Structure formats: C-alpha cells, structure tokens
Tab-separated table of C-alpha atoms in Angstrom:
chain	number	residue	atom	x	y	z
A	1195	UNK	CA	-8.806	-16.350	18.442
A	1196	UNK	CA	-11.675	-15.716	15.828
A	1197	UNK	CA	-13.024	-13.210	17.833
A	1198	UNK	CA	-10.061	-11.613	18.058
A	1199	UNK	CA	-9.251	-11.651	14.201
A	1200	UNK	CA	-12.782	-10.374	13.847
A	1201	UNK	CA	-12.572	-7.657	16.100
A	1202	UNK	CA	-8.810	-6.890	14.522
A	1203	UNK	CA	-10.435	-6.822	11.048
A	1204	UNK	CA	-13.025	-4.231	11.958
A	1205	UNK	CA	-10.521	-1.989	13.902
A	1206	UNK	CA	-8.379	-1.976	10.313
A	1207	UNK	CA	-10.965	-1.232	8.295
A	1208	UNK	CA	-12.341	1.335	10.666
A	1209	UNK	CA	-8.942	2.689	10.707
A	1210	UNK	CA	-9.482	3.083	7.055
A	1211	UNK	CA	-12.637	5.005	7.031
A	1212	UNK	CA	-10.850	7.418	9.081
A	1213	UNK	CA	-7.836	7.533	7.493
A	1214	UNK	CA	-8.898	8.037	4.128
A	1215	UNK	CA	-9.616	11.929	5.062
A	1216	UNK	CA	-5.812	12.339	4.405
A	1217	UNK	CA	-5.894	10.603	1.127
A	1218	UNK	CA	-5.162	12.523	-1.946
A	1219	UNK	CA	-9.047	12.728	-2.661
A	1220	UNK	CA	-9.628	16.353	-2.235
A	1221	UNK	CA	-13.170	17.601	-2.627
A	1222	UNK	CA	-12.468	19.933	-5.565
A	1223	UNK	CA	-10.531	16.397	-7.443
A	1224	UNK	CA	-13.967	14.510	-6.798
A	1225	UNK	CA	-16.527	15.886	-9.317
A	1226	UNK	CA	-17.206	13.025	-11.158
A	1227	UNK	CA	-18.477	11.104	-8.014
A	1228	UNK	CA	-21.650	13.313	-7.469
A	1229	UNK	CA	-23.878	10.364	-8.138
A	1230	UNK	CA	-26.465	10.128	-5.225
A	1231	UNK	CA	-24.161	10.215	-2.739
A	1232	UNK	CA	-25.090	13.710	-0.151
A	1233	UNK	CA	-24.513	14.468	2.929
A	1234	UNK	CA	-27.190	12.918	4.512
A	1235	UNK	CA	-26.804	9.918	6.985
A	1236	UNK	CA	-27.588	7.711	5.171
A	1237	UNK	CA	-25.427	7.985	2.311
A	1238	UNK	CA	-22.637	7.937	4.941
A	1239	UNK	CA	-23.482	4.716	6.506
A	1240	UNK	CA	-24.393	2.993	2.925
A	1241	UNK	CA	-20.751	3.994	1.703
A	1242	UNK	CA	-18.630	2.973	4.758
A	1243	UNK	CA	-20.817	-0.249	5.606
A	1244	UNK	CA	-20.120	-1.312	1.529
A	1245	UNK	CA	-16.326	-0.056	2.194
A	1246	UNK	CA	-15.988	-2.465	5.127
A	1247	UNK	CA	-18.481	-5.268	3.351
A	1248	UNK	CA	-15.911	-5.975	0.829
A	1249	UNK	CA	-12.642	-4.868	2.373
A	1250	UNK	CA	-13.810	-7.895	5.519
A	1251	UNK	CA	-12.551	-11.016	3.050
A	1252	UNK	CA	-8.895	-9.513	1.951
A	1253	UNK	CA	-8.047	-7.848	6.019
A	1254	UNK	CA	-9.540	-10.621	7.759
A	1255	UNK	CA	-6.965	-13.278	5.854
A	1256	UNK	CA	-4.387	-10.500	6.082
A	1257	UNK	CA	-4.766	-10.667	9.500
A	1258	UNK	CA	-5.154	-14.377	9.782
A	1259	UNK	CA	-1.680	-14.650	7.998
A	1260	UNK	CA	-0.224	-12.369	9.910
A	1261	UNK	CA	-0.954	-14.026	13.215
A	1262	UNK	CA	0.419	-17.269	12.151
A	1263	UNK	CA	3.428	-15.860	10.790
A	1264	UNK	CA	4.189	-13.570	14.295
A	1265	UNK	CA	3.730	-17.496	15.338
A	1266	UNK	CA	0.353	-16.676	17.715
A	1267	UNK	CA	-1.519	-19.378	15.813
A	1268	UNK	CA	-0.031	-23.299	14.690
A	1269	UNK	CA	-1.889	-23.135	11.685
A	1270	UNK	CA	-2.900	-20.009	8.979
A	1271	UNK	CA	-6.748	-20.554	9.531
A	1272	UNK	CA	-8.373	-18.292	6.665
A	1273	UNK	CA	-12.002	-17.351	6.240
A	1274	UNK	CA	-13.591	-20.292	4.013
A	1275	UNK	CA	-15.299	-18.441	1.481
A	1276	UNK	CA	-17.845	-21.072	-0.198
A	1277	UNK	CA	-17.161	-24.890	0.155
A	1278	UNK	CA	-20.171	-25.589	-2.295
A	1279	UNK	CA	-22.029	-28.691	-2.896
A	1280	UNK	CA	-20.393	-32.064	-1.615
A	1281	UNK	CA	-19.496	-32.637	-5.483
A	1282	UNK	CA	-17.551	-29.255	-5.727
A	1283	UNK	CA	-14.640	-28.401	-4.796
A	1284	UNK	CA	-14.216	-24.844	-2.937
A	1285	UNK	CA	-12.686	-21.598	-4.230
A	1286	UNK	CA	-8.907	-22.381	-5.175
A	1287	UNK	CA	-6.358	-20.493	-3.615
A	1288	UNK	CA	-4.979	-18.719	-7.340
A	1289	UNK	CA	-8.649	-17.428	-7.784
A	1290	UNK	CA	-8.628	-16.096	-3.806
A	1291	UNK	CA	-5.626	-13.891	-4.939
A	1292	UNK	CA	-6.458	-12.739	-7.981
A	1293	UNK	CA	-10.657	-11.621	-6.675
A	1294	UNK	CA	-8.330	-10.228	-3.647
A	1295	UNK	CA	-6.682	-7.677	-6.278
A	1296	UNK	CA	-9.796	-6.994	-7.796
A	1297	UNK	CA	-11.048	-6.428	-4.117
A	1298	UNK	CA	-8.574	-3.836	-3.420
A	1299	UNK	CA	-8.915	-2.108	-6.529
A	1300	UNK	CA	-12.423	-1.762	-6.392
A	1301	UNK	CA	-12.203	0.003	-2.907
A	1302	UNK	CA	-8.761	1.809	-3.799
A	1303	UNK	CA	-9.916	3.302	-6.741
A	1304	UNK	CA	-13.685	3.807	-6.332
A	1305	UNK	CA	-15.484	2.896	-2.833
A	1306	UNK	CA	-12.370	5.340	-1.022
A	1307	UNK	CA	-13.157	8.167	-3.065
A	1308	UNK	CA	-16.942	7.695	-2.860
A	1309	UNK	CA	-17.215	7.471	0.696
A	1310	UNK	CA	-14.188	10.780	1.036
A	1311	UNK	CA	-17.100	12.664	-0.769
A	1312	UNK	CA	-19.740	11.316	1.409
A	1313	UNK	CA	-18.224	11.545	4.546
A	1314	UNK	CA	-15.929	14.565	4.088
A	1315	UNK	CA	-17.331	16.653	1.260
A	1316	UNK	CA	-20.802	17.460	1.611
C-alpha cells in the first residue's frame, strides 16, 4: 500500500499545482513576488518541485491517516521522518504537528502565490 499512498500523495499535490490557478492570487495582487521568478521553464519547475518537496511530509500522513481511518489499513503507518542515532529518540509526535502548521503556512501563504506568478503570470 506504500506505493499507493505515494502515488495518492503526488496526485494531491499535483491537484494543487493546478488548482491554485483559481486561488484568490490574481496577477495584478502579486507584485511583491517579482523576485527571480519569470516565465521561463525553469522557474516553473523550481517552484512546483519546492511546492510538492515540502507539501510530500503533511499529504502523505494525511493520506496515511485517512486510509486507516476508511479502515483499508490495521495500523496508521506514517512516514518516519528521522529516527536518529541509536541514543536518540525520533521526532515526537507534538513537534510533527506543530512543523506540519508551519508546513502549511509556508506553502499557503508564500510557495502558492510564488508558483501562481510563475506558472500563471508571466
């Protein structure tokens, strides 16, 4: 089934990428992100591959929850982030939620509207 959660989490965050045209980013309400992002390929594939870089952790869990809650999977198998030396213990579960807020407003608030005026706006 990791496969499958894989392939689920790039399908969402695709989804995403496309569906952030219809966002209430407009071109003309995007000045300030003039930066060096063009119109160029480039600038286009940097954007959405950092979009989907840091929106994999938060979807892929998402989706990993939501399997075992639909009752698909016994277990809720999330991705392990860092288990760290043998001495260490891994990331704790109240610090996965809080850098998953941080995650989201990170792309909410600034990766969305950079790659809008990549994608959409040049």
């Amino acid at each position: 089934m990791k496969t499958g959660k894989h392939l689920a989490m790039l399908a969402v965050c695709l989804v995403v990428l496309w569906a952030s045209r219809f966002g209430p980013y407009t071109c003309g309400s995007l000045p300030a992100f003039t930066g060096e992002t063009g119109s160029s390929w480039l600038a286009i594939a940097a954007n959405g591959l950092f979009l989907v870089l840091l929106m994999y952790l938060p979807v892929y869990d998402f989706i990993a929850l939501l399997t075992y809650k639909l009752g698909w999977e016994l277990k809720f198998d999330p991705l392990v982030v860092y288990e760290g030396e043998f001495s260490t213990n891994p990331v704790s579960t109240k610090t996965r939620r809080v850098l998953y807020a941080v995650d989201i407003a990170v792309v909410g608030f600034f990766l969305v509207p950079l790659w809008t005026k990549a994608a959409y706006c040049g």
